[in-house]
Amino acid sequence: MKNNFIILLIAIGVTCCFSSCNAIKYVPDNELLLAENVVYVNNKKNIEDEINDYIVQRPNQLVLGFAPIPLHFYNIGNKQFVSDFELWKIENPKWNKFTTSVFSEKQTRGMRNFKSNVHKWWLNNGEAPVILDSKKTKQTVNNLKLHYYNEGFFKVNVTSKVDTVSSKKGHVSYFVDTDKPFKIDSIETKIDSKVLDSIYTIHKNKSHITKGSQFRYSSFINEQNRITKLFRNNGIYRFNKNAIGVEVDTIHKTYKSNAVLLINDSIANVPYKIQKIKNIKIYTDFTYNTKNAPIKDSLNYNGYLFLGRDKLKYNPKLLLNSIFIEPNDIYKDENRELTRKHLRGLQNFRSVEIKYKELTDDMLEAEIFLSPLKKYSVGISSELTHSNIRQLGISGKLSFSNRNIFKGSEILQFSVQGSFLDSQDAADNNSLLNAWEVGADVSLAIPRFLLPFNSYKIVPKTMAPNTTFTLGTSLQKNIGLDKQRFTGIIDYTWESSKTKSHSLQLLNAQYIKNLNTDSYFSIYESEFDDINKIASNNFGIENLEATEVIDFINNNINSNFEATNPTEFKVAQNIKNRYNIITEDALIPSIAYTFTLNKSESYKDKDFSFFRGRIATSGNLTSLLSNEVNDNNVKTLFNTQIAQYARVDLEYKRFWNISRENVVAFKSFLGLAYPYNNSNSIPFSKSYFIGGPNDLRAWKIYDLGPGSTNTGLEYNIGNLKFLTSLEYRFKILNSIKGAFFVDAGNIWDVTNSELTSDDAKFNGIKSLEDIAIGSGLGLRYDLSFILLRLDLGFKTYEPYLEDGNKWFSNYNFGSTVYNFGISYPF
């Protein structure tokens, strides 16, 4: 702690020195550096971020709210530096003579250019001083007036004042006197078109403008958009929002206003009518270069005309699952957008365009132009990876896709992938890339539910039902316990709304075979050392071989040994139990349902919430149908124990955009996996671990838990997990971002096994004392297409230490965990 305190003092000192740099270095005489804007509304200092959006000129950016680091970066550069070498030689003949006598002229020129480029880098990556501009101050006054006027404060008055707070620094205050707001006293509608009036009247109760409410311009905009959407989804194809007008009459003495909503009866002197769709043409192979080529194939199916400049390659019945525009139906904007969205979602078309033509009888003709992607495609990808247990990784994937394989927009994909890793825990840890994994997968994605019954009444086609079949296998040589994995998945997915999605894995079967179990105690050296100590101290056996450990336990660790050495007995049995869990082949036939609620409107959204819940059960039906039983009276299939358990995972994330560049992010996860009937433990691959770059960042992967134990084992797992994280993200300079974070969590055992120590078990509220806490800081570099991340995690609270030493005992750089990652941790 003493060393950290000294480091902290040094850091504060450097920051203060940096902050005291000459901030007004490039502020011209008779000008002011804008230091601060303050808005006072009715004599009270404004605290709403929304009001700050109307300020045209803002001070230089502050990092963490106090230091204008980008400005100081800029001031380090020299704007007056003369980069022209020839001019420098003329103005500095003595320096030129001296440097060229020591170096050559070419070297001198290179040094000069280098110095010039360094100054340019500081200037280009820093932020120039914001010079107070009176024109922008006046524009801000006008913006504030307009904002409050639009909010119904028609008597608002806004003034500004500039104060010089120090040498060449200015402070701008804006004073807003709103007076009382005007309220809507009466609302009148004048809709000349009887067609529009009848539609409006039916939905009048949904209006955004109500009598007695405060006048707000935004309410009229919302009402304009509502009416436009209403008419265009009820057959009025020609309607646009410019046909809607508003007249407002204010009575100043009473602070009341009367509103008149005006809607024209025609556009370009053509009366509005409800128009229906007469014809629907679908061009299934449209390209711009062949748009004038003759149609060679066509088919009329259920009122839809399918056209092709080549032979039709899509099954009309199946393609119509993604088309919501129907013959003889009235025109609807929502059907047009829904059709476009679902056709794009098929991932079969490069572009989707929908156009309408007006026919002579006030009917419409819809034309859908589909430009297909290539039927066959090959994809190659590769990446470099780094983590706490994989120092270096090189992975590659080769995939082959066949689109529209059965003429229903299906996608068949075959891929092979391989990873070559430098693992510090591999059996051969003396060579580079000492571990590897290769695999192959084949999947078939079908844009509908493939079931023996009609499911559209349960999940209509508007919910984008999808079925995916996957078969895969992989062979892994990693930490010495080589594995072979076989996977089979049947997955049904659908979207019940823009924010809600569902996945039902009717089958997610995995068969995991361990190929090199004899290497177990060569990998888990701490467990081998414990057994070796027991063998030496209690049986006089020296130099026990790793391959002899299990035979030694079976032959010697019995009830007689337990009577005299209960502690050593429990240690040995625990090691054997872990050996069986990790090395045992596993058959995991599970069924899982996942619900996702994502309120993010786009990938740029920084203020939203996210929830995912998943429930899975394994082995129920398989155990019921199987007649095979092993020597332990456990049901098996293909001589492999059937894993039977239930697992529930709950994850919640929330993001708050507190300013333009600052975001607070929160994540919480709770997971429980419980074995029953045919199993007394969870397969290793389905157990929980904690730690790592996207988890509890002050501990490495697998290093912590379970509970308050400090096992020293290489791989610690549990079947209950809790994790929560809070992170403050901020901008430092251009693409360089920073973060402060706090993570808390742990794993526990809930099986109540006699071989599990009490410190590792979850015992109710008391076990919350076992929650470990890590804190730290992060540095991120945003390349727009990818974000590189370095997080430093410090152990803040360690539950396995003695009372009185749990807090900050290893809060130092010597115990720091460095986490490298790509993208944000959550």
Coordinates of C-alpha atoms in Angstrom, one line a residue, residues 19 34 309 366 492 680 771:
S19 CA -2.8 21.0 -16.0
L34 CA -13.8 30.3 -23.3
R309 CA -34.8 -12.8 -67.1
A366 CA -46.4 -3.0 -56.7
Y492 CA -35.9 -22.4 -33.8
N680 CA -24.2 -35.7 -9.0
I771 CA -17.9 -12.0 -3.2

